[in-house]
Amino acid sequence: MRKTTHWIGGKPYNGVAERTGDIYDPATGRVAGQVDFASAAVVDEAVAAAQAAFARWRTASLAQRTSVLFAFRHLLHARRSDLAEILTAEHGKVLSDAAGEIQRGLENVEFACGIPQLLKGGFSENASTNVDVYSLRQPLGVVGVITPFNFPAMVPLWFVPNAIACGNTVVLKPSEKDPSASSFLAELFAEAGLPEGVLNVVHGDREAVDRILEHPTIKAVSFVGSTPIARYVYETGTRHGKRVQALGGAKNHMVVLPDANLDLAADAAVSAGFGSAGERCMAVSVVVAVDPVGDELVDKIRERIAALHVGDGRRPGCEMGPLVTGAHRDRVTSYLDAGRDAGAKLVVDGRHHPIDGEQTGFWLGPTLFDHVETDMSVYTDEIFGPVLCVVRVPSYDAAVELVNANPWGNGTAIFTNDGGAARRYQNEIEVGMIGVNVPIPVPMSYYSFGGWKESLFGGAHAYGPEGVNFFVRSKVVTSRWLDPSHGGVNLGFPQAT
């Protein structure tokens, strides 16, 4: 049985934990390990280590920082299969999905290797007579990163490489449900030559989170999770004077117009709705079928669901694994009866899907509802599981109205062969990330990730240029070196001359 502990000051923590939590193997339902929970005092130790390291790391040359990131990238690429096994063992996603998660994380590491290009300030010579003005982009200090269970490797890699490339030091708090990936990444960073204390990992629950949000030394916090917790993180962090980016939940709609290729749309709906067991903030959870395509589209989706191979992600051929915990599985399953009782048609009941794995695992097969109304809980709630809802609308305008009325604004997609309709959709829709015949429009690392409305609290999206801006602050210097023409005292307000 494995034991996961904190990583503080460049090494595993050797203190005794006051509390621990169980780590489950979702495919079997059995306890596979334990994780130490950090008290406020342990978080303080991690912050102190990060603060001590900041004095050195902030003055490290850009060449030194990027050399560490290049070395880390090489190690992560070489050990990606080891990390994928950790993800599958603790989260439950199949190995191919875990490999895809690591690849997207690697893309951001590669972006961070080029961050020096984005840290350049500006310079204006002779802005006034013999006066030069220039700007600097400097690190914030110690920053906190709080990440969710659904992407235990990728989401830390959204933030940590960028933060340290900008000269900050980090205290990372991953989900206690699948914590080992973050400890693995910390070990790779140490092997890559990252100085002690630049990256620290603390595990735990709300006690650790609250201390990060309240600690006076931490200057900024990055968070990904559900909307209620994102709001709490944003409000608590800002109340304590911190810069906060808090990415919340989603209810992502995929609009299918009558001219769309329905085979392509059905493939996309199944892939985006049930990949990683629906435990993605970018998963498609609502298909908006514009009349008259509803019946044919639902039939095609149902056919594809029947062929899905659900089981232990370590077994060959499995396409969808279990949910992360038994409690979460039970919560998601409760929506099946709730949706049916509310009047939606339960086309496919995931409780009856064949499972290639031990029956004690946290299983729920892919589920499909049709004729869903917008006042039903299966529509209004972020279920975060393999439950796909079909809502039928009479027109394109009705589809846009439906999507824009939703309180979330994370991602959306439109399937059509009409370029004019697609262009109109991208301009009219009130959502942060849009796919045109692309069901999961997660931006590449050189753009930025984030939604609108209740999917984002704070002004900064994750990674990319906005992510870099989040981890630096600007300073403007106005300088003049005196020469014999110095004109003496002038009590007037400075002017450009």
Tab-separated table of C-alpha atoms in Angstrom:
chain	number	residue	atom	x	y	z
A	1	MET	CA	0.000	0.000	0.000
A	2	ARG	CA	1.588	3.263	-1.122
A	3	LYS	CA	1.982	6.336	1.057
A	4	THR	CA	1.900	9.846	-0.386
A	5	THR	CA	3.300	12.670	1.684
A	6	HIS	CA	4.143	16.321	1.172
A	7	TRP	CA	7.133	17.666	-0.748
A	8	ILE	CA	8.652	20.621	1.081
A	9	GLY	CA	12.005	22.278	0.558
A	10	GLY	CA	13.097	19.868	-2.159
A	11	LYS	CA	12.437	16.588	-0.359
A	12	PRO	CA	9.652	14.401	1.039
A	13	TYR	CA	8.266	15.666	4.334
A	14	ASN	CA	9.433	13.611	7.308
A	15	GLY	CA	6.969	14.874	9.896
A	16	VAL	CA	4.124	12.861	11.393
A	17	ALA	CA	0.706	13.596	9.902
A	18	GLU	CA	-2.102	14.395	12.308
A	19	ARG	CA	-4.661	13.215	9.742
A	20	THR	CA	-4.559	10.997	6.660
A	21	GLY	CA	-6.953	10.048	3.880
A	22	ASP	CA	-7.493	6.917	1.835
A	23	ILE	CA	-6.518	6.671	-1.827
A	24	TYR	CA	-8.791	4.308	-3.765
A	25	ASP	CA	-8.282	2.249	-6.892
A	26	PRO	CA	-11.494	3.262	-8.705
A	27	ALA	CA	-11.492	0.135	-10.878
A	28	THR	CA	-11.661	-2.195	-7.869
A	29	GLY	CA	-13.120	0.007	-5.139
A	30	ARG	CA	-10.334	-1.039	-2.786
A	31	VAL	CA	-8.086	1.211	-0.739
A	32	ALA	CA	-4.725	1.384	-2.529
A	33	GLY	CA	-2.845	3.848	-0.355
A	34	GLN	CA	-2.929	6.728	2.064
A	35	VAL	CA	-2.166	10.415	1.771
A	36	ASP	CA	-1.066	12.742	4.544
A	37	PHE	CA	-3.300	15.745	5.178
A	38	ALA	CA	-1.492	19.003	5.840
A	39	SER	CA	-2.379	21.037	8.886
A	40	ALA	CA	-2.118	24.825	8.771
A	41	ALA	CA	1.297	24.480	10.408
A	42	VAL	CA	2.546	22.211	7.612
A	43	VAL	CA	1.302	24.689	5.013
A	44	ASP	CA	3.221	27.371	6.897
A	45	GLU	CA	6.382	25.266	6.589
A	46	ALA	CA	5.863	24.962	2.841
A	47	VAL	CA	5.299	28.696	2.494
A	48	ALA	CA	8.409	29.428	4.547
A	49	ALA	CA	10.459	27.155	2.274
A	50	ALA	CA	9.028	28.872	-0.798
A	51	GLN	CA	9.700	32.329	0.618
A	52	ALA	CA	13.311	31.431	1.444
A	53	ALA	CA	13.816	30.084	-2.073
A	54	PHE	CA	12.243	33.144	-3.710
A	55	ALA	CA	15.118	35.425	-2.720
A	56	ARG	CA	17.438	33.277	-4.865
A	57	TRP	CA	15.089	32.140	-7.610
A	58	ARG	CA	13.820	35.602	-8.536
A	59	THR	CA	17.400	36.629	-9.367
A	60	ALA	CA	18.191	33.447	-11.284
A	61	SER	CA	18.904	34.221	-14.921
A	62	LEU	CA	16.280	33.480	-17.534
A	63	ALA	CA	18.760	31.028	-19.013
A	64	GLN	CA	18.947	29.123	-15.724
A	65	ARG	CA	15.177	28.983	-15.333
A	66	THR	CA	14.617	27.735	-18.844
A	67	SER	CA	17.419	25.196	-18.608
A	68	VAL	CA	15.583	23.628	-15.672
A	69	LEU	CA	12.346	23.590	-17.663
A	70	PHE	CA	14.023	21.998	-20.678
A	71	ALA	CA	15.503	19.310	-18.426
A	72	PHE	CA	12.109	18.761	-16.765
A	73	ARG	CA	10.454	18.459	-20.152
A	74	HIS	CA	12.985	15.797	-21.177
A	75	LEU	CA	12.424	13.811	-17.964
A	76	LEU	CA	8.644	14.053	-18.174
A	77	HIS	CA	8.672	12.854	-21.757
A	78	ALA	CA	10.886	9.910	-20.817
A	79	ARG	CA	8.739	8.972	-17.792
A	80	ARG	CA	5.312	9.631	-19.288
A	81	SER	CA	4.292	5.962	-19.167
A	82	ASP	CA	5.058	5.847	-15.432
A	83	LEU	CA	2.940	8.933	-14.847
A	84	ALA	CA	0.108	7.533	-16.981
A	85	GLU	CA	0.009	4.430	-14.793
A	86	ILE	CA	-0.305	6.640	-11.697
A	87	LEU	CA	-3.199	8.552	-13.272
A	88	THR	CA	-5.067	5.391	-14.218
A	89	ALA	CA	-4.488	3.778	-10.827
A	90	GLU	CA	-5.774	6.753	-8.820
A	91	HIS	CA	-8.229	8.544	-11.122
A	92	GLY	CA	-9.491	5.603	-13.163
A	93	LYS	CA	-9.181	7.061	-16.661
A	94	VAL	CA	-7.944	4.615	-19.267
A	95	LEU	CA	-4.259	4.620	-20.142
A	96	SER	CA	-4.798	6.188	-23.571
A	97	ASP	CA	-6.704	9.057	-21.973
A	98	ALA	CA	-3.983	9.457	-19.353
A	99	ALA	CA	-1.377	9.639	-22.112
A	100	GLY	CA	-3.374	12.362	-23.816
A	101	GLU	CA	-3.560	14.338	-20.574
A	102	ILE	CA	0.218	14.181	-20.192
A	103	GLN	CA	0.742	15.279	-23.789
A	104	ARG	CA	-1.391	18.388	-23.261
A	105	GLY	CA	0.570	19.126	-20.099
A	106	LEU	CA	3.842	18.728	-21.981
A	107	GLU	CA	2.693	21.315	-24.506
A	108	ASN	CA	2.448	23.879	-21.717
A	109	VAL	CA	5.880	22.933	-20.390
A	110	GLU	CA	7.228	23.610	-23.870
A	111	PHE	CA	5.440	26.965	-23.913
A	112	ALA	CA	7.004	27.826	-20.548
A	113	CYS	CA	10.448	27.094	-21.981
A	114	GLY	CA	9.901	30.100	-24.262
A	115	ILE	CA	8.524	32.467	-21.632
A	116	PRO	CA	11.585	34.775	-21.678
A	117	GLN	CA	10.217	36.136	-24.952
A	118	LEU	CA	7.098	37.278	-23.038
A	119	LEU	CA	8.986	38.754	-20.088
A	120	LYS	CA	10.543	41.551	-22.105
A	121	GLY	CA	9.611	45.035	-21.002
A	122	GLY	CA	9.401	48.162	-23.135
A	123	PHE	CA	11.876	51.011	-23.564
A	124	SER	CA	11.360	54.594	-24.741
A	125	GLU	CA	14.508	56.588	-25.223
A	126	ASN	CA	14.357	60.358	-24.686
A	127	ALA	CA	10.665	60.351	-23.743
A	128	SER	CA	11.409	63.783	-22.343
A	129	THR	CA	14.631	65.688	-22.738
A	130	ASN	CA	17.377	63.302	-21.625
A	131	VAL	CA	14.748	61.171	-19.856
A	132	ASP	CA	14.287	57.468	-20.654
A	133	VAL	CA	11.254	55.398	-19.622
A	134	TYR	CA	11.216	51.633	-19.485
A	135	SER	CA	9.102	48.866	-17.994
A	136	LEU	CA	10.031	45.713	-16.099
A	137	ARG	CA	8.059	42.487	-15.623
A	138	GLN	CA	8.896	40.983	-12.260
A	139	PRO	CA	7.668	37.944	-10.302
A	140	LEU	CA	5.067	38.220	-7.562
A	141	GLY	CA	6.697	36.032	-4.914
A	142	VAL	CA	5.139	32.896	-3.412
A	143	VAL	CA	2.044	31.735	-5.294
A	144	GLY	CA	-0.490	29.052	-4.446
A	145	VAL	CA	-1.906	26.531	-6.929
A	146	ILE	CA	-4.971	24.431	-6.041
A	147	THR	CA	-5.904	21.760	-8.584
A	148	PRO	CA	-8.802	19.295	-9.103
A	149	PHE	CA	-9.047	15.513	-9.267
A	150	ASN	CA	-10.038	15.173	-12.909
A	151	PHE	CA	-6.655	16.146	-14.419
A	152	PRO	CA	-4.050	15.366	-11.743
A	153	ALA	CA	-1.112	16.013	-14.093
A	154	MET	CA	-2.322	18.421	-16.759
A	155	VAL	CA	-3.800	21.136	-14.548
A	156	PRO	CA	-0.695	21.441	-12.321
A	157	LEU	CA	1.269	21.711	-15.567
A	158	TRP	CA	-0.995	24.588	-16.643
A	159	PHE	CA	0.308	26.704	-13.767
A	160	VAL	CA	3.531	25.486	-12.161
A	161	PRO	CA	5.885	25.757	-15.169
A	162	ASN	CA	4.634	29.247	-16.008
A	163	ALA	CA	4.862	30.425	-12.414
A	164	ILE	CA	8.437	29.269	-11.899
A	165	ALA	CA	9.546	30.421	-15.369
A	166	CYS	CA	8.391	33.900	-14.355
A	167	GLY	CA	10.558	33.716	-11.220
A	168	ASN	CA	7.945	32.837	-8.610
A	169	THR	CA	8.017	30.012	-6.085
A	170	VAL	CA	5.033	27.706	-5.658
A	171	VAL	CA	2.959	25.904	-3.039
A	172	LEU	CA	0.827	23.325	-4.880
A	173	LYS	CA	-2.203	21.662	-3.267
A	174	PRO	CA	-3.605	18.889	-5.517
A	175	SER	CA	-6.801	16.940	-4.946
A	176	GLU	CA	-6.591	14.473	-2.092
A	177	LYS	CA	-8.464	11.928	-4.268
A	178	ASP	CA	-5.500	11.346	-6.611
A	179	PRO	CA	-2.493	13.140	-5.115
A	180	SER	CA	0.471	11.055	-6.254
A	181	ALA	CA	0.865	12.666	-9.694
A	182	SER	CA	1.834	16.001	-8.123
A	183	SER	CA	4.451	14.361	-5.926
A	184	PHE	CA	5.801	12.579	-9.018
A	185	LEU	CA	6.082	15.907	-10.857
A	186	ALA	CA	7.887	17.461	-7.881
A	187	GLU	CA	10.437	14.656	-7.942
A	188	LEU	CA	11.039	15.197	-11.657
A	189	PHE	CA	11.519	18.921	-11.121
A	190	ALA	CA	14.092	18.199	-8.411
A	191	GLU	CA	15.894	15.796	-10.735
A	192	ALA	CA	15.847	18.500	-13.408
A	193	GLY	CA	17.775	20.821	-11.106
A	194	LEU	CA	15.030	23.023	-9.661
A	195	PRO	CA	16.454	24.557	-6.457
A	196	GLU	CA	15.055	23.419	-3.124
A	197	GLY	CA	11.896	25.214	-2.076
A	198	VAL	CA	10.940	26.598	-5.486
A	199	LEU	CA	8.176	23.987	-5.766
A	200	ASN	CA	6.464	22.604	-2.666
A	201	VAL	CA	3.524	20.195	-2.584
A	202	VAL	CA	1.091	19.907	0.322
A	203	HIS	CA	-1.768	17.422	0.374
A	204	GLY	CA	-5.014	17.646	2.230
A	205	ASP	CA	-8.490	19.088	2.359
A	206	ARG	CA	-10.148	22.384	3.233
A	207	GLU	CA	-7.799	23.113	6.125
A	208	ALA	CA	-4.859	23.292	3.726
A	209	VAL	CA	-6.854	25.273	1.167
A	210	ASP	CA	-7.998	27.843	3.712
A	211	ARG	CA	-4.475	28.369	4.991
A	212	ILE	CA	-3.224	28.964	1.444
A	213	LEU	CA	-6.006	31.491	0.873
A	214	GLU	CA	-5.319	33.306	4.128
A	215	HIS	CA	-1.527	33.162	4.365
A	216	PRO	CA	-0.128	36.709	4.185
A	217	THR	CA	3.025	35.654	2.317
A	218	ILE	CA	1.174	34.093	-0.619
A	219	LYS	CA	0.646	36.766	-3.258
A	220	ALA	CA	-1.592	34.972	-5.754
A	221	VAL	CA	-3.697	31.823	-6.079
A	222	SER	CA	-4.637	29.787	-9.157
A	223	PHE	CA	-7.573	27.382	-8.820
A	224	VAL	CA	-9.573	24.954	-10.960
A	225	GLY	CA	-12.681	23.210	-9.634
A	226	SER	CA	-16.448	23.493	-9.258
A	227	THR	CA	-18.195	26.860	-9.458
A	228	PRO	CA	-19.221	27.049	-5.767
A	229	ILE	CA	-15.644	26.378	-4.639
A	230	ALA	CA	-14.202	28.692	-7.305
A	231	ARG	CA	-16.404	31.477	-5.999
A	232	TYR	CA	-15.299	30.729	-2.428
A	233	VAL	CA	-11.623	30.705	-3.432
A	234	TYR	CA	-11.989	33.973	-5.312
A	235	GLU	CA	-13.876	35.771	-2.564
A	236	THR	CA	-11.674	34.478	0.251
A	237	GLY	CA	-8.401	35.036	-1.582
A	238	THR	CA	-9.226	38.556	-2.717
A	239	ARG	CA	-10.483	39.434	0.745
A	240	HIS	CA	-6.983	38.593	1.962
A	241	GLY	CA	-5.403	40.818	-0.657
A	242	LYS	CA	-4.383	38.189	-3.196
A	243	ARG	CA	-4.497	38.109	-6.950
A	244	VAL	CA	-6.831	35.191	-7.827
A	245	GLN	CA	-7.736	33.283	-10.972
A	246	ALA	CA	-10.455	30.748	-10.173
A	247	LEU	CA	-11.796	28.566	-12.982
A	248	GLY	CA	-15.160	27.042	-12.152
A	249	GLY	CA	-17.618	24.542	-13.548
A	250	ALA	CA	-19.441	24.189	-16.825
A	251	LYS	CA	-22.461	22.960	-18.716
A	252	ASN	CA	-21.063	22.695	-22.215
A	253	HIS	CA	-23.494	22.656	-25.138
A	254	MET	CA	-22.935	21.139	-28.562
A	255	VAL	CA	-25.314	22.621	-31.130
A	256	VAL	CA	-26.094	20.419	-34.140
A	257	LEU	CA	-27.650	22.213	-37.119
A	258	PRO	CA	-29.768	20.409	-39.730
A	259	ASP	CA	-27.023	20.606	-42.365
A	260	ALA	CA	-24.401	18.941	-40.150
A	261	ASN	CA	-22.812	15.597	-40.896
A	262	LEU	CA	-24.716	13.570	-38.296
A	263	ASP	CA	-22.214	10.712	-38.203
A	264	LEU	CA	-19.459	13.184	-37.355
A	265	ALA	CA	-21.706	14.879	-34.792
A	266	ALA	CA	-22.655	11.575	-33.142
A	267	ASP	CA	-19.019	10.479	-32.951
A	268	ALA	CA	-18.128	13.824	-31.380
A	269	ALA	CA	-20.974	13.720	-28.869
A	270	VAL	CA	-19.971	10.269	-27.632
A	271	SER	CA	-16.260	11.103	-27.509
A	272	ALA	CA	-16.754	14.431	-25.754
A	273	GLY	CA	-19.557	13.266	-23.506
A	274	PHE	CA	-18.088	10.028	-22.189
A	275	GLY	CA	-14.310	10.394	-22.453
A	276	SER	CA	-12.744	10.231	-18.991
A	277	ALA	CA	-16.196	9.120	-17.767
A	278	GLY	CA	-17.484	12.643	-18.308
A	279	GLU	CA	-15.230	13.975	-15.556
A	280	ARG	CA	-13.985	16.904	-17.621
A	281	CYS	CA	-14.852	20.566	-17.265
A	282	MET	CA	-14.837	20.665	-21.078
A	283	ALA	CA	-17.017	17.577	-21.542
A	284	VAL	CA	-20.096	17.982	-23.700
A	285	SER	CA	-23.025	17.413	-21.371
A	286	VAL	CA	-25.822	18.871	-23.542
A	287	VAL	CA	-26.483	18.203	-27.218
A	288	VAL	CA	-28.770	20.871	-28.669
A	289	ALA	CA	-30.500	19.216	-31.624
A	290	VAL	CA	-32.027	21.744	-34.025
A	291	ASP	CA	-35.153	20.395	-35.732
A	292	PRO	CA	-35.518	18.102	-37.557
A	293	VAL	CA	-32.313	16.174	-36.712
A	294	GLY	CA	-33.236	15.027	-33.175
A	295	ASP	CA	-34.547	11.512	-33.844
A	296	GLU	CA	-31.782	10.494	-36.259
A	297	LEU	CA	-29.036	11.999	-34.085
A	298	VAL	CA	-30.275	10.254	-30.929
A	299	ASP	CA	-30.393	6.912	-32.765
A	300	LYS	CA	-26.799	7.346	-33.948
A	301	ILE	CA	-25.576	8.272	-30.472
A	302	ARG	CA	-27.373	5.261	-28.959
A	303	GLU	CA	-25.745	2.907	-31.478
A	304	ARG	CA	-22.295	4.204	-30.602
A	305	ILE	CA	-22.889	3.975	-26.869
A	306	ALA	CA	-23.761	0.289	-27.182
A	307	ALA	CA	-20.339	-0.391	-28.720
A	308	LEU	CA	-18.306	1.389	-26.021
A	309	HIS	CA	-15.905	-0.825	-24.087
A	310	VAL	CA	-16.169	0.195	-20.428
A	311	GLY	CA	-13.792	-1.301	-17.900
A	312	ASP	CA	-10.517	-1.209	-16.026
A	313	GLY	CA	-8.294	1.244	-17.877
A	314	ARG	CA	-5.320	-1.073	-17.529
A	315	ARG	CA	-7.036	-3.749	-19.619
A	316	PRO	CA	-6.581	-3.779	-23.396
A	317	GLY	CA	-9.266	-2.092	-25.442
A	318	CYS	CA	-11.078	-0.285	-22.638
A	319	GLU	CA	-12.331	3.129	-23.755
A	320	MET	CA	-13.978	4.434	-20.587
A	321	GLY	CA	-13.102	3.741	-16.974
A	322	PRO	CA	-14.835	4.111	-13.605
A	323	LEU	CA	-15.655	7.295	-11.732
A	324	VAL	CA	-13.115	8.583	-9.255
A	325	THR	CA	-14.850	7.598	-5.980
A	326	GLY	CA	-17.850	5.621	-4.825
A	327	ALA	CA	-19.480	8.729	-3.379
A	328	HIS	CA	-19.150	10.579	-6.670
A	329	ARG	CA	-20.493	7.576	-8.596
A	330	ASP	CA	-23.533	7.456	-6.305
A	331	ARG	CA	-24.136	11.191	-6.731
A	332	VAL	CA	-24.009	10.936	-10.526
A	333	THR	CA	-26.221	7.850	-10.525
A	334	SER	CA	-28.893	9.685	-8.534
A	335	TYR	CA	-29.514	11.934	-11.554
A	336	LEU	CA	-30.703	8.997	-13.634
A	337	ASP	CA	-33.838	8.541	-11.537
A	338	ALA	CA	-34.225	12.301	-11.078
A	339	GLY	CA	-34.181	12.945	-14.823
A	340	ARG	CA	-36.622	10.159	-15.587
A	341	ASP	CA	-38.955	11.252	-12.784
A	342	ALA	CA	-38.887	14.803	-14.162
A	343	GLY	CA	-40.131	13.586	-17.539
A	344	ALA	CA	-36.976	13.169	-19.609
A	345	LYS	CA	-36.692	10.009	-21.702
A	346	LEU	CA	-33.927	7.700	-20.401
A	347	VAL	CA	-32.754	6.314	-23.733
A	348	VAL	CA	-29.674	4.517	-22.351
A	349	ASP	CA	-29.348	3.627	-18.656
A	350	GLY	CA	-25.647	3.386	-17.809
A	351	ARG	CA	-26.350	1.151	-14.826
A	352	HIS	CA	-26.926	-1.727	-17.242
A	353	HIS	CA	-23.839	-1.307	-19.433
A	354	PRO	CA	-21.463	-4.315	-19.473
A	355	ILE	CA	-18.285	-3.794	-17.422
A	356	ASP	CA	-14.864	-5.304	-18.138
A	357	GLY	CA	-13.573	-5.194	-14.587
A	358	GLU	CA	-14.248	-6.081	-10.980
A	359	GLN	CA	-17.826	-5.327	-10.047
A	360	THR	CA	-16.672	-3.624	-6.845
A	361	GLY	CA	-15.275	-0.706	-8.880
A	362	PHE	CA	-16.949	2.688	-9.068
A	363	TRP	CA	-18.789	1.983	-12.295
A	364	LEU	CA	-21.457	3.811	-14.219
A	365	GLY	CA	-21.765	3.280	-17.936
A	366	PRO	CA	-22.615	5.947	-20.506
A	367	THR	CA	-26.116	7.344	-20.082
A	368	LEU	CA	-28.295	9.187	-22.593
A	369	PHE	CA	-31.372	11.335	-21.938
A	370	ASP	CA	-33.649	12.741	-24.643
A	371	HIS	CA	-36.357	15.414	-24.529
A	372	VAL	CA	-34.658	17.185	-21.622
A	373	GLU	CA	-36.126	20.510	-20.490
A	374	THR	CA	-34.101	23.362	-19.071
A	375	ASP	CA	-35.779	23.268	-15.656
A	376	MET	CA	-34.760	19.641	-14.976
A	377	SER	CA	-31.873	18.957	-12.599
A	378	VAL	CA	-30.096	16.880	-15.250
A	379	TYR	CA	-29.825	20.127	-17.200
A	380	THR	CA	-29.383	22.734	-14.473
A	381	ASP	CA	-26.696	20.907	-12.436
A	382	GLU	CA	-23.099	20.172	-13.313
A	383	ILE	CA	-23.285	16.376	-13.041
A	384	PHE	CA	-19.624	15.720	-13.923
A	385	GLY	CA	-20.162	12.173	-15.050
A	386	PRO	CA	-21.093	10.087	-18.118
A	387	VAL	CA	-24.565	11.570	-18.565
A	388	LEU	CA	-25.428	13.174	-21.902
A	389	CYS	CA	-28.640	15.170	-22.330
A	390	VAL	CA	-30.357	16.001	-25.620
A	391	VAL	CA	-32.412	19.188	-25.738
A	392	ARG	CA	-34.484	19.814	-28.858
A	393	VAL	CA	-35.021	23.310	-30.266
A	394	PRO	CA	-36.843	24.531	-33.384
A	395	SER	CA	-34.193	26.868	-34.810
A	396	TYR	CA	-30.670	28.266	-34.747
A	397	ASP	CA	-31.906	31.365	-32.905
A	398	ALA	CA	-33.518	29.193	-30.229
A	399	ALA	CA	-30.243	27.288	-29.802
A	400	VAL	CA	-28.273	30.504	-29.287
A	401	GLU	CA	-30.843	31.800	-26.822
A	402	LEU	CA	-30.672	28.538	-24.866
A	403	VAL	CA	-26.868	28.509	-24.631
A	404	ASN	CA	-26.621	32.191	-23.718
A	405	ALA	CA	-29.261	31.827	-20.996
A	406	ASN	CA	-27.143	29.242	-19.192
A	407	PRO	CA	-25.255	30.667	-16.198
A	408	TRP	CA	-22.024	28.902	-17.217
A	409	GLY	CA	-19.915	29.958	-20.157
A	410	ASN	CA	-16.964	27.614	-20.361
A	411	GLY	CA	-17.028	25.836	-23.726
A	412	THR	CA	-19.400	25.207	-26.595
A	413	ALA	CA	-19.349	23.685	-30.066
A	414	ILE	CA	-21.388	23.972	-33.213
A	415	PHE	CA	-21.625	21.270	-35.871
A	416	THR	CA	-22.531	22.548	-39.295
A	417	ASN	CA	-21.347	22.718	-42.907
A	418	ASP	CA	-22.477	26.352	-43.174
A	419	GLY	CA	-19.522	28.718	-42.716
A	420	GLY	CA	-21.824	31.706	-42.314
A	421	ALA	CA	-23.733	30.032	-39.488
A	422	ALA	CA	-20.492	29.060	-37.758
A	423	ARG	CA	-19.133	32.594	-38.010
A	424	ARG	CA	-22.384	34.037	-36.700
A	425	TYR	CA	-22.344	31.560	-33.815
A	426	GLN	CA	-18.816	32.436	-32.718
A	427	ASN	CA	-19.767	36.122	-32.640
A	428	GLU	CA	-23.139	35.779	-30.917
A	429	ILE	CA	-22.448	33.125	-28.301
A	430	GLU	CA	-21.498	34.223	-24.776
A	431	VAL	CA	-18.954	31.515	-24.038
A	432	GLY	CA	-15.185	31.680	-23.619
A	433	MET	CA	-14.085	28.747	-25.799
A	434	ILE	CA	-15.816	27.766	-29.032
A	435	GLY	CA	-15.378	24.796	-31.324
A	436	VAL	CA	-16.549	24.646	-34.931
A	437	ASN	CA	-16.959	20.943	-35.721
A	438	VAL	CA	-14.571	20.425	-32.782
A	439	PRO	CA	-16.374	19.099	-29.677
A	440	ILE	CA	-13.720	19.892	-27.019
A	441	PRO	CA	-12.159	23.233	-27.984
A	442	VAL	CA	-9.313	23.273	-25.437
A	443	PRO	CA	-6.866	25.927	-26.719
A	444	MET	CA	-3.251	25.167	-27.484
A	445	SER	CA	-0.713	26.296	-24.911
A	446	TYR	CA	0.116	29.521	-26.750
A	447	TYR	CA	-3.481	30.710	-26.348
A	448	SER	CA	-5.241	30.841	-22.976
A	449	PHE	CA	-7.876	28.600	-21.367
A	450	GLY	CA	-10.948	29.927	-19.593
A	451	GLY	CA	-14.638	30.639	-19.758
A	452	TRP	CA	-17.062	33.455	-19.102
A	453	LYS	CA	-19.816	34.083	-16.566
A	454	GLU	CA	-19.848	31.601	-13.669
A	455	SER	CA	-17.083	29.522	-15.222
A	456	LEU	CA	-14.413	32.078	-14.288
A	457	PHE	CA	-13.815	34.307	-11.283
A	458	GLY	CA	-11.073	36.875	-11.693
A	459	GLY	CA	-9.900	38.400	-14.923
A	460	ALA	CA	-7.111	36.029	-15.957
A	461	HIS	CA	-7.494	32.846	-17.973
A	462	ALA	CA	-5.094	29.948	-17.480
A	463	TYR	CA	-1.762	29.430	-19.238
A	464	GLY	CA	-0.735	31.139	-22.472
A	465	PRO	CA	-0.195	34.916	-22.556
A	466	GLU	CA	-2.858	35.626	-19.914
A	467	GLY	CA	-1.298	33.034	-17.638
A	468	VAL	CA	2.065	34.757	-17.946
A	469	ASN	CA	0.499	38.135	-17.155
A	470	PHE	CA	-1.069	36.636	-14.045
A	471	PHE	CA	2.297	35.597	-12.621
A	472	VAL	CA	4.139	38.890	-13.113
A	473	ARG	CA	3.637	42.505	-12.126
A	474	SER	CA	4.822	45.519	-14.032
A	475	LYS	CA	7.107	48.274	-12.851
A	476	VAL	CA	7.856	51.453	-14.817
A	477	VAL	CA	11.175	53.255	-14.390
A	478	THR	CA	11.762	56.856	-15.423
A	479	SER	CA	15.455	57.776	-15.428
A	480	ARG	CA	17.675	60.712	-16.228
A	481	TRP	CA	21.433	60.840	-15.986
A	482	LEU	CA	22.499	64.387	-15.332
A	483	ASP	CA	24.761	66.291	-17.684
A	484	PRO	CA	26.087	69.873	-17.550
A	485	SER	CA	22.813	71.199	-19.013
A	486	HIS	CA	20.900	70.421	-15.815
A	487	GLY	CA	18.609	73.388	-15.318
A	488	GLY	CA	18.208	73.569	-11.520
A	489	VAL	CA	15.067	73.552	-9.359
A	490	ASN	CA	11.617	73.413	-10.992
A	491	LEU	CA	8.550	73.151	-8.741
A	492	GLY	CA	6.099	72.548	-11.602
A	493	PHE	CA	4.468	69.209	-12.409
A	494	PRO	CA	6.717	67.140	-14.735
A	495	GLN	CA	5.910	67.626	-18.411
A	496	ALA	CA	7.094	66.035	-21.617
A	497	THR	CA	9.158	68.594	-23.467
